[in-house]
Each structure stands twice: as structure tokens, then as C-alpha cells.
mmCIF file of C-alpha atoms in Angstrom:
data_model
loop_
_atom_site.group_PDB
_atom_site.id
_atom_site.type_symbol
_atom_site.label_atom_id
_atom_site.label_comp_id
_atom_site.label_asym_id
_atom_site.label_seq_id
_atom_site.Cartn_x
_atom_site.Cartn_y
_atom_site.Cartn_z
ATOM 1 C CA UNK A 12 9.267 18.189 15.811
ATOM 2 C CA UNK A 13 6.474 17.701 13.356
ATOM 3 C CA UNK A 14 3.220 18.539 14.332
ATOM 4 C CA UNK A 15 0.834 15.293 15.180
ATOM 5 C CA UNK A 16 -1.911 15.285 12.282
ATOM 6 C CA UNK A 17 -5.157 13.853 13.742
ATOM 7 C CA UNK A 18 -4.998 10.240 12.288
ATOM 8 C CA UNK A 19 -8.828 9.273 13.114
ATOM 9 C CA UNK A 20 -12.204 10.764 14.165
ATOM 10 C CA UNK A 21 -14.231 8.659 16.032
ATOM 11 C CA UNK A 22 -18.545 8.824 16.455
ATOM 12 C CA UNK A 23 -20.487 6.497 18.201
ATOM 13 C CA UNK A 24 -23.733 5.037 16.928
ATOM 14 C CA UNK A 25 -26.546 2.640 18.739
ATOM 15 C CA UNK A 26 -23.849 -0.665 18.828
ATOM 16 C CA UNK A 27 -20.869 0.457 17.113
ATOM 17 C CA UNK A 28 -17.874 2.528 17.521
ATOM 18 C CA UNK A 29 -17.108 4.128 14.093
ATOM 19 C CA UNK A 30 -13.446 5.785 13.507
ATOM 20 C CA UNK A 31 -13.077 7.386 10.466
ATOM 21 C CA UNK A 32 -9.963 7.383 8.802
ATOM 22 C CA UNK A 33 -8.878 11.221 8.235
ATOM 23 C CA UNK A 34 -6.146 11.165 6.246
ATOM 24 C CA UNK A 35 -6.220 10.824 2.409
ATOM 25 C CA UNK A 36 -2.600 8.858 2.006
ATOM 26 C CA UNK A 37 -1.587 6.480 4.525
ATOM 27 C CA UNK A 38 1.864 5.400 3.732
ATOM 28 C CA UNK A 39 4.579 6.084 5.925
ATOM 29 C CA UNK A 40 5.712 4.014 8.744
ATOM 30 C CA UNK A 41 5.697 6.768 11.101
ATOM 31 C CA UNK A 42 2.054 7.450 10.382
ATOM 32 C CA UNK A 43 0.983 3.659 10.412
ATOM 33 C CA UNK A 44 2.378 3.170 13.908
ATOM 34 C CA UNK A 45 0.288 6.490 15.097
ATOM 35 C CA UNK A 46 -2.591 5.234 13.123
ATOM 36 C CA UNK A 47 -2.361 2.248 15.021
ATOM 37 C CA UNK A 48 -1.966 3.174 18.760
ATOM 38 C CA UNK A 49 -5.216 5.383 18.082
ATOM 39 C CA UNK A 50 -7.246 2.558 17.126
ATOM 40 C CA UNK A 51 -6.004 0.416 19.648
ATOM 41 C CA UNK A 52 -6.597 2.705 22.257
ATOM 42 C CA UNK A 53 -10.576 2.976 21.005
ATOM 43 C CA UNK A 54 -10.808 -0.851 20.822
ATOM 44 C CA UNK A 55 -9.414 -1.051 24.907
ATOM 45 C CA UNK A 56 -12.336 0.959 25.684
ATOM 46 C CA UNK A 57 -14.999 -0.903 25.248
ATOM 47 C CA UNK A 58 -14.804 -4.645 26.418
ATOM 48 C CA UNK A 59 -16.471 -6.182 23.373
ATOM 49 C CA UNK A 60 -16.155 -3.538 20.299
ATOM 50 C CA UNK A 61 -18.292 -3.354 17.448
ATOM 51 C CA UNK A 62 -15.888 -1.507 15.314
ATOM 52 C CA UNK A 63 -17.008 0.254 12.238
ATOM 53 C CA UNK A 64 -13.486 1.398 10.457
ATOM 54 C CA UNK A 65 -14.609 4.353 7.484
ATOM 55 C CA UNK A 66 -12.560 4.448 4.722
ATOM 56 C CA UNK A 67 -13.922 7.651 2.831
ATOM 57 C CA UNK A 68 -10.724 9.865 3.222
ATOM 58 C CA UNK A 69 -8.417 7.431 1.927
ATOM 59 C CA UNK A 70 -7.281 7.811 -1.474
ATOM 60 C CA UNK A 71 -3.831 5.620 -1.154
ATOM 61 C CA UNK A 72 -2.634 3.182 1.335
ATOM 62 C CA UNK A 73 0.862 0.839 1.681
ATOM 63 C CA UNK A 74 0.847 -2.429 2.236
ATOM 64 C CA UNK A 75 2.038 -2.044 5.700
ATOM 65 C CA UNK A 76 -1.507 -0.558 6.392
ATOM 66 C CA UNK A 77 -3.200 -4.156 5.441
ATOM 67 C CA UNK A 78 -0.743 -5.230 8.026
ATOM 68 C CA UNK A 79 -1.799 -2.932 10.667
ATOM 69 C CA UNK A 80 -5.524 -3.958 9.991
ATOM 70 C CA UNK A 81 -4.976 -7.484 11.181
ATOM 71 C CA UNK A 82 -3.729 -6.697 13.811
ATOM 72 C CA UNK A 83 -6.238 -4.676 14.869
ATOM 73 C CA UNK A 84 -8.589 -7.649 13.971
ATOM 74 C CA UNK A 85 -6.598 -10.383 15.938
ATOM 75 C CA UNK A 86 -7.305 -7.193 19.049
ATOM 76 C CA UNK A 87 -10.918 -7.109 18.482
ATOM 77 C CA UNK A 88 -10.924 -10.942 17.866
ATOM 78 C CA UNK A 89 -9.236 -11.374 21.095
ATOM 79 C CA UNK A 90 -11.573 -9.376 22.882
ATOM 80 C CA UNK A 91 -15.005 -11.066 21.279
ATOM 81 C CA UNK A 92 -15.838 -8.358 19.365
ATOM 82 C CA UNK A 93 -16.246 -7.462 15.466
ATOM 83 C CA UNK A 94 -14.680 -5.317 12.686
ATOM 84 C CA UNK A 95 -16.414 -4.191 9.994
ATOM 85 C CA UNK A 96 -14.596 -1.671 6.940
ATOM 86 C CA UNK A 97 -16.817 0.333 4.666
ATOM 87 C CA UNK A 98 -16.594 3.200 2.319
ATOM 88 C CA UNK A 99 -13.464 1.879 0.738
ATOM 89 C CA UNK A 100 -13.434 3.263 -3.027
ATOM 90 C CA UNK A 101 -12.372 0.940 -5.814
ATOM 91 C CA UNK A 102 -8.820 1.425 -6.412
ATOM 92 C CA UNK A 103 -8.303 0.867 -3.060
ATOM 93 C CA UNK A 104 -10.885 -1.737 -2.748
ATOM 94 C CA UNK A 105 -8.886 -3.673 -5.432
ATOM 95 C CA UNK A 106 -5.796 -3.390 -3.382
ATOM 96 C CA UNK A 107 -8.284 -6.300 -1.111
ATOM 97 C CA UNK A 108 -9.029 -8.005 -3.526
ATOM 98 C CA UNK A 109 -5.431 -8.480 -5.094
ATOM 99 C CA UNK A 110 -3.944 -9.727 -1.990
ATOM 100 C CA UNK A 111 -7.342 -11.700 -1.083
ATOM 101 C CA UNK A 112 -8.010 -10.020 2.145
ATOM 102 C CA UNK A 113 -11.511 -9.759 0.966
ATOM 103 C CA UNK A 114 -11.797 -13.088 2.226
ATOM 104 C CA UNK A 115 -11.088 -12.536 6.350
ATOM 105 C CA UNK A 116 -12.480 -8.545 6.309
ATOM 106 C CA UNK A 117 -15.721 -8.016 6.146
ATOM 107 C CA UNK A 118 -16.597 -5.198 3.873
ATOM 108 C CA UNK A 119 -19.539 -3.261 3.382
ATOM 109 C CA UNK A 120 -19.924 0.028 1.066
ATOM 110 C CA UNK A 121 -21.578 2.199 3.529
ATOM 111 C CA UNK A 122 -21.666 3.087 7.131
ATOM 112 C CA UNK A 123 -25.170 2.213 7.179
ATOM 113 C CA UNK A 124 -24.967 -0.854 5.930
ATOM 114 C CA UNK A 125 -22.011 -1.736 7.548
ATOM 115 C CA UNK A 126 -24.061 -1.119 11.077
ATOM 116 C CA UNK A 127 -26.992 -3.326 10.367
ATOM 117 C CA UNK A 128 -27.233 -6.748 12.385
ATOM 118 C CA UNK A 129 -24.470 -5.652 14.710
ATOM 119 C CA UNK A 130 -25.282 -6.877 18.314
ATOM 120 C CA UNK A 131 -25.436 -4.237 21.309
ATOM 121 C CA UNK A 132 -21.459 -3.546 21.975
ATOM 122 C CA UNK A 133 -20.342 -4.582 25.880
ATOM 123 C CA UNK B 10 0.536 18.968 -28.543
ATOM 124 C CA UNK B 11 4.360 19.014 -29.142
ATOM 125 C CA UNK B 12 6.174 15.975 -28.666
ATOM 126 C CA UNK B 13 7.763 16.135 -24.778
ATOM 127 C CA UNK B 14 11.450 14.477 -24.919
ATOM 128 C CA UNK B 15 11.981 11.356 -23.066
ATOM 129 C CA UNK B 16 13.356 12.122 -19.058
ATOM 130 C CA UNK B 17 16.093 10.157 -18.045
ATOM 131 C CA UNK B 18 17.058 10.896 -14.316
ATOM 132 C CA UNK B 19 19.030 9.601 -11.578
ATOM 133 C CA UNK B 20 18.560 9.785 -7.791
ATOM 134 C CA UNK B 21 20.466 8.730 -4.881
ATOM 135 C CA UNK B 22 17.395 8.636 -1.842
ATOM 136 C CA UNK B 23 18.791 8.237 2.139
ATOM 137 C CA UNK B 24 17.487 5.136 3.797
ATOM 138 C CA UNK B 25 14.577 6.614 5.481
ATOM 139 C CA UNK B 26 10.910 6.317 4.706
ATOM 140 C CA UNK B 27 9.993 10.182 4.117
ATOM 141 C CA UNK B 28 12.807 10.308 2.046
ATOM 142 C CA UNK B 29 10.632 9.072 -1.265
ATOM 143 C CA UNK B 30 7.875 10.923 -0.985
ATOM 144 C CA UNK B 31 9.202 14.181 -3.142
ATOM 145 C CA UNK B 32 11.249 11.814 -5.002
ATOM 146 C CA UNK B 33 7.319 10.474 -6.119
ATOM 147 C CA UNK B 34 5.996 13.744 -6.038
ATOM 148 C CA UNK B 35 8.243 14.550 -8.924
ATOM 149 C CA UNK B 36 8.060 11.289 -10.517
ATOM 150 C CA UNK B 37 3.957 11.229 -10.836
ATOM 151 C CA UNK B 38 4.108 14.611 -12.316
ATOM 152 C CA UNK B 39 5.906 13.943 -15.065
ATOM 153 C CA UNK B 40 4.247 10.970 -15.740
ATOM 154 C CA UNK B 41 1.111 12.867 -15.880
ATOM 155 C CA UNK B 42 2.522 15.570 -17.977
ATOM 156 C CA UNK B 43 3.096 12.914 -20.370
ATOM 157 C CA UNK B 44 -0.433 11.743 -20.114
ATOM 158 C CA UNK B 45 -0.421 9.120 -18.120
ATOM 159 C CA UNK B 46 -4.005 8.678 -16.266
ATOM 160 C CA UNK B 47 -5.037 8.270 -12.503
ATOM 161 C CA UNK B 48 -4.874 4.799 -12.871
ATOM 162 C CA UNK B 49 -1.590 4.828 -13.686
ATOM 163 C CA UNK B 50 -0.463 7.574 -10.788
ATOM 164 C CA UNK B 51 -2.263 5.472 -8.288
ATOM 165 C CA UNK B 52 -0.239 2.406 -9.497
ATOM 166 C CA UNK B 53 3.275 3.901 -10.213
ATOM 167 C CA UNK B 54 2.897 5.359 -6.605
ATOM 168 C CA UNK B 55 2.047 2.240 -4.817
ATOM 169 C CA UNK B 56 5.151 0.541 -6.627
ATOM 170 C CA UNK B 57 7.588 2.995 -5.980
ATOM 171 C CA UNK B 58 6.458 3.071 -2.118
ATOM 172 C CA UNK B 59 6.445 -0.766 -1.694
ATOM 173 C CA UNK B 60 9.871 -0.834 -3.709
ATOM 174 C CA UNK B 61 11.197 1.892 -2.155
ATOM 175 C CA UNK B 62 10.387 0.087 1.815
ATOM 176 C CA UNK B 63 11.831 -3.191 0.588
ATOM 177 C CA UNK B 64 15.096 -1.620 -0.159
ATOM 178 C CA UNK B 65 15.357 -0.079 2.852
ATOM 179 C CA UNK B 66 14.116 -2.583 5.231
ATOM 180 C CA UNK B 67 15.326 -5.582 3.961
ATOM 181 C CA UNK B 68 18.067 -4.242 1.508
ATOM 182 C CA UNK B 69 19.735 -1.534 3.343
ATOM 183 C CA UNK B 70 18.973 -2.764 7.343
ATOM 184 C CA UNK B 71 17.642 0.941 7.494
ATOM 185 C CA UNK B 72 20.860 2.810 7.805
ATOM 186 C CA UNK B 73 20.790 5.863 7.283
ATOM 187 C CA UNK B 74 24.087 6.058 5.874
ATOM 188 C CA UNK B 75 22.950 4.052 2.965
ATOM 189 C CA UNK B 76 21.116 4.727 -0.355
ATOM 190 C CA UNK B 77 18.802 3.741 -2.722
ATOM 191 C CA UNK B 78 19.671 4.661 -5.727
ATOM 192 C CA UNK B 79 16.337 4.803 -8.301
ATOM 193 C CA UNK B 80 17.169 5.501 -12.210
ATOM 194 C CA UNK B 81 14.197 6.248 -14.255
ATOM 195 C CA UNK B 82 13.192 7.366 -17.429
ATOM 196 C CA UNK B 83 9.801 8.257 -19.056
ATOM 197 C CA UNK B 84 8.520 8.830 -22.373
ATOM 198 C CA UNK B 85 5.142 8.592 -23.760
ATOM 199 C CA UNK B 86 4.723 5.218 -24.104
ATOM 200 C CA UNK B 87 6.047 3.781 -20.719
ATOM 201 C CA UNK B 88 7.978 4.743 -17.516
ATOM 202 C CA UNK B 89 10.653 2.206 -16.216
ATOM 203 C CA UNK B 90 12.348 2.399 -13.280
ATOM 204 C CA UNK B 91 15.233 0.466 -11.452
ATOM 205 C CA UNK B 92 15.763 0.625 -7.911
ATOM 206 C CA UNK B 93 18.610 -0.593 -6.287
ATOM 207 C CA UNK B 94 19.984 -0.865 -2.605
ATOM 208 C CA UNK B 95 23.319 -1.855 -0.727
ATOM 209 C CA UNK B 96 21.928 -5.011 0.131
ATOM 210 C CA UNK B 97 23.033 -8.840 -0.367
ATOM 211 C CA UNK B 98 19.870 -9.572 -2.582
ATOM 212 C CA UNK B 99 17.020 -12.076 -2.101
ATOM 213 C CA UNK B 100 15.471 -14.582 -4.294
ATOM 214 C CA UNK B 101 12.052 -13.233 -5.719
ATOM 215 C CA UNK B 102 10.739 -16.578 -6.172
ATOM 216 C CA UNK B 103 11.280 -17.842 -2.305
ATOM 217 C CA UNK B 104 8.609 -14.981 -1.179
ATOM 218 C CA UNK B 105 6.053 -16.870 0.608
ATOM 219 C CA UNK B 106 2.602 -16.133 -1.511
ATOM 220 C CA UNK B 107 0.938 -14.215 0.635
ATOM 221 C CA UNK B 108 -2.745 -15.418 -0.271
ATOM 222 C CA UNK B 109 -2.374 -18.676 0.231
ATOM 223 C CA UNK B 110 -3.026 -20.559 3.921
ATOM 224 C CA UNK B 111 -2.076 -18.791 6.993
ATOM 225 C CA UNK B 112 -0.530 -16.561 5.168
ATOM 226 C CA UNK B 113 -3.596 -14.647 4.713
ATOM 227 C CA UNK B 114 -2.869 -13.581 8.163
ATOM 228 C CA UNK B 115 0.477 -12.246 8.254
ATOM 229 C CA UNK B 116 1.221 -8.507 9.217
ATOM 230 C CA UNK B 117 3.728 -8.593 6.210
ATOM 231 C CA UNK B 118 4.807 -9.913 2.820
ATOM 232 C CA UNK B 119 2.238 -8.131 0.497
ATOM 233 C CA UNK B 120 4.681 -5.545 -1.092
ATOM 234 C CA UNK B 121 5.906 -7.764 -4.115
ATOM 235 C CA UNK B 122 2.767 -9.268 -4.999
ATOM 236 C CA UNK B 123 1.492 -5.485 -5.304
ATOM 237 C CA UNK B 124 4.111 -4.438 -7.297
ATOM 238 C CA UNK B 125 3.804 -7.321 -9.791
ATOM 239 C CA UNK B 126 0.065 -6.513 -9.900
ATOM 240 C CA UNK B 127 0.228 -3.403 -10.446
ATOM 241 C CA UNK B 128 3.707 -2.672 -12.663
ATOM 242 C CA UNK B 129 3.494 -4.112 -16.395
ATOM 243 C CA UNK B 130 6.929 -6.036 -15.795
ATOM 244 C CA UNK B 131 8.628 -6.808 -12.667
ATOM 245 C CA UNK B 132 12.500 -8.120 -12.885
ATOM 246 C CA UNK B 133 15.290 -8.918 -10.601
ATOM 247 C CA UNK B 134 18.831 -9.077 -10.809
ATOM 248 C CA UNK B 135 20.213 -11.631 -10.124
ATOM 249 C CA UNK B 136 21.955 -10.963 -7.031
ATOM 250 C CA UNK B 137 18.736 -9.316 -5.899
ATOM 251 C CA UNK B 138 19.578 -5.959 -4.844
ATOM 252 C CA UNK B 139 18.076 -4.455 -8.141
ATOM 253 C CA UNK B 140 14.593 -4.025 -9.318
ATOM 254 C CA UNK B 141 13.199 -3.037 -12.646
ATOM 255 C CA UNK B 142 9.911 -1.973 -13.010
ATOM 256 C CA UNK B 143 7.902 -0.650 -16.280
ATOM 257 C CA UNK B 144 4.452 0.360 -16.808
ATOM 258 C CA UNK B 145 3.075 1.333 -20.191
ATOM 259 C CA UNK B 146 0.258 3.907 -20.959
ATOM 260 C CA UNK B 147 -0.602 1.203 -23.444
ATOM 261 C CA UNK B 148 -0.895 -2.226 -22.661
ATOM 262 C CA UNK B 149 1.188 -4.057 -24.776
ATOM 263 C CA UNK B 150 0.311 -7.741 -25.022
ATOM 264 C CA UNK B 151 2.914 -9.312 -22.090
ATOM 265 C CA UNK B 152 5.262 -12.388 -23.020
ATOM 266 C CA UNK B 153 5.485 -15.507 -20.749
ATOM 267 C CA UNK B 154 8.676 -14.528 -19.521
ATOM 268 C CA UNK B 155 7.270 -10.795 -18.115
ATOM 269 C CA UNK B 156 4.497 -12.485 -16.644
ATOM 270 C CA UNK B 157 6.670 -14.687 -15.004
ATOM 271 C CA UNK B 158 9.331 -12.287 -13.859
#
């Protein structure tokens, strides 16, 4: 069996939960799904999540990953609590912007900035 | 430089998702031995992946037993490729746009709108089970009927 490559790392400031995306090419299936039950299992932790997802590995994504980020947002939603992407680079930052998702993610171009104004997490 | 001659390959791919990714590998270098930029790597990729799940998924049911089979050629002006599966088809044109409404919110149903942003032409057969992409290293100026396909 294939080793399991570490999908996220995940750091912890004041009110937010930051996981930072580790790998550079996110397109498989296989590697969505694993992608996905490690963020879910961060957001169950904490009742209301601030959630700070950092972009600054990722060179190439599918769409299947813009599917996969809402519904981690519909989670966090669910639970009261906010999502926040930052550090995405421009090619994949136009991959937003082509299929509009600019418009329901809220994106911010650094960690720091992306942190600002969050309330305390529950 | 010398003049590289054209490539013209065919590849028969198993239904599974790995299963394209050192049929890209090989496909992005040569299109970047032939000058193509990063731009162009970055978009080629994302069409062949998107393309490549389609025909699977939806074309082939993901059996295994079933292939994709992806002709392409390259030269220094463009690379076209055509994939096709073992499918019944769909109709391009009833894919739900996925910017508009609620669909903003689906999990799915942003492959084709990706590949027709980022490929120079996007066709269909017309039973559906065969795509034909092209991207130039040059844009040339695009006809009605490209923009439309």
C-alpha cells in the first residue's frame, strides 16, 4: 500500500485554527477524499471554528478540490463558524475567479490579514 | 535552435484516476521542449485532468476494464488533443452553468467550464464520447464558432 503523505499541517493562532495545505498538486480523487477527512476532523474540534485554510504549497488543484471546499464551508457554516483562504497565488487564484467562487469564499492574500477581525473561536 | 518535428502519439489510459498522471508527465514535457511557457503547462494540465475525470466518471462508469483513449499531437505552434471514452455521450450544451444561482454551490460541474477557459478550442462529437481540445503558443484571433464550441 502507498504510503499516507501528510495532506495538512495545522498551527493555532489567538482565534483561528490555520491548516496549511502541504502538498503542491492536489488532483487525484484519492488525495481529495484524504484531504478532506483531515480538515473535517480539525473543524469537529472546535465547536465554532475560525478556520484559516493556507494555500502557499499549492501550485495546481482539480476542480474536484473547489468541490471539497464547499463542503467544508457548508461544515463550518453549519457549526456557526467562519472560513477564510489566503496565500492562494494567481494562477490558481484565477481558477476562483473563472468559476466565480470568489463570490461565496472569502479570500485574503496573507495569513495575517486573513486573521484580522476574526472573533475569539468557541 | 533546430526545428523539432511535430509528435503525433496515441495512448490507450485504464479507467482509473492515477492512470493520467505519467500520461501528463510526458505530455507537458514535450510541450515545453517545444517552448511552450508555464502558463501554458499549468493550463494543458488542468485540461487534460478535468478531461481525463469526465471520461472516466461519467463516460466509462469507472471500470476498470475500460479505456480512454487520448490522441495527441504537438508542434510548435499548438498542441491538440482528443480524448475519447466508451461512453454513450452527453450534450455539452445541457451542462448546467455552474456560476449562475445555486449553482454556485454545487460540489460538482466545474470541469467543462475550466477546460473551455483554459483550452483555445473546445469541441464535441456529436455523440459525445469525444473531445478535442487545442491550445496555441500563439493566440490566434478565435472565430465565433470556437468560441462557441
Amino acid at each position: 500500500m502507498a504510503p499516507i503523505k501528510p495532506r495538512i499541517s495545522v498551527e493555532y493562532a489567538e482565534n483561528a485554527t490555520i491548516v496549511i495545505l502541504t502538498d503542491e498538486r492536489i488532483l487525484e480523487e484519492k488525495d481529495i477524499q484524504a484531504l478532506q477527512e483531515s480538515i473535517m476532523s480539525v473543524i469537529e474540534q472546535v465547536e465554532q471554528i475560525n478556520l484559516i485554510l493556507d494555500f502557499r504549497n499549492v501550485r495546481a488543484l482539480s476542480s474536484a478540490v473547489l468541490g471539497l471546499l464547499i463542503r467544508v464551508s457548508k461544515k463550518i457554516y453549519e457549526r456557526d463558524g467562519q472560513l477564510r483562504l489566503c496565500n492562494i497565488n494567481s494562477r490558481i487564484y484565477e481558477i476562483f475567479k473563472i468559476t466565480r467562487l470568489t463570490k461565496i469564499f472569502d479570500i485574503y492574500k496573507d495569513r495575517e490579514s486573513a486573521i484580522e477581525g476574526l472573533p475569539a473561536e468557541d | 535552435m533546430a526545428s523539432r518535428a511535430p509528435i503525433t502519439r496515441t495512448v490507450a489510459v485504464p479507467s482509473k484516476p492515477p492512470a493520467i498522471v505519467g500520461v501528463c508527465r510526458r505530455i507537458l514535457s514535450e510541450i515545453e521542449a517545444y517552448g511552450f511557457d508555464q502558463e501554458d503547462l499549468f493550463a494543458v494540465h488542468l485540461a487534460i485532468e478535468e478531461a481525463f475525470i469526465n471520461a472516466i466518471k461519467h463516460g466509462n462508469k469507472m471500470d476498470a476494464n475500460k479505456e480512454v483513449k487520448i490522441d495527441y499531437s504537438v508542434n510548435p505552434d499548438k498542441i491538440e488533443i482528443f480524448m475519447t471514452d466508451l461512453g454513450d455521450g452527453f450534450d455539452p450544451n445541457s451542462v448546467p452553468d455552474p456560476r449562475r444561482g445555486e449553482n454556485l454551490y454545487k460540489t460538482e460541474g466545474r470541469g467543462l467550464l475550466l477546460m473551455r477557459s483554459y483550452m483555445d478550442v473546445i469541441e464535441f462529437n456529436n455523440q459525445g464520447n469525444r473531445v478535442r481540445m487545442v491550445r496555441y503558443k500563439e493566440k490566434p484571433r478565435l472565430t465565433e464558432t470556437h468560441r462557441k464550441a
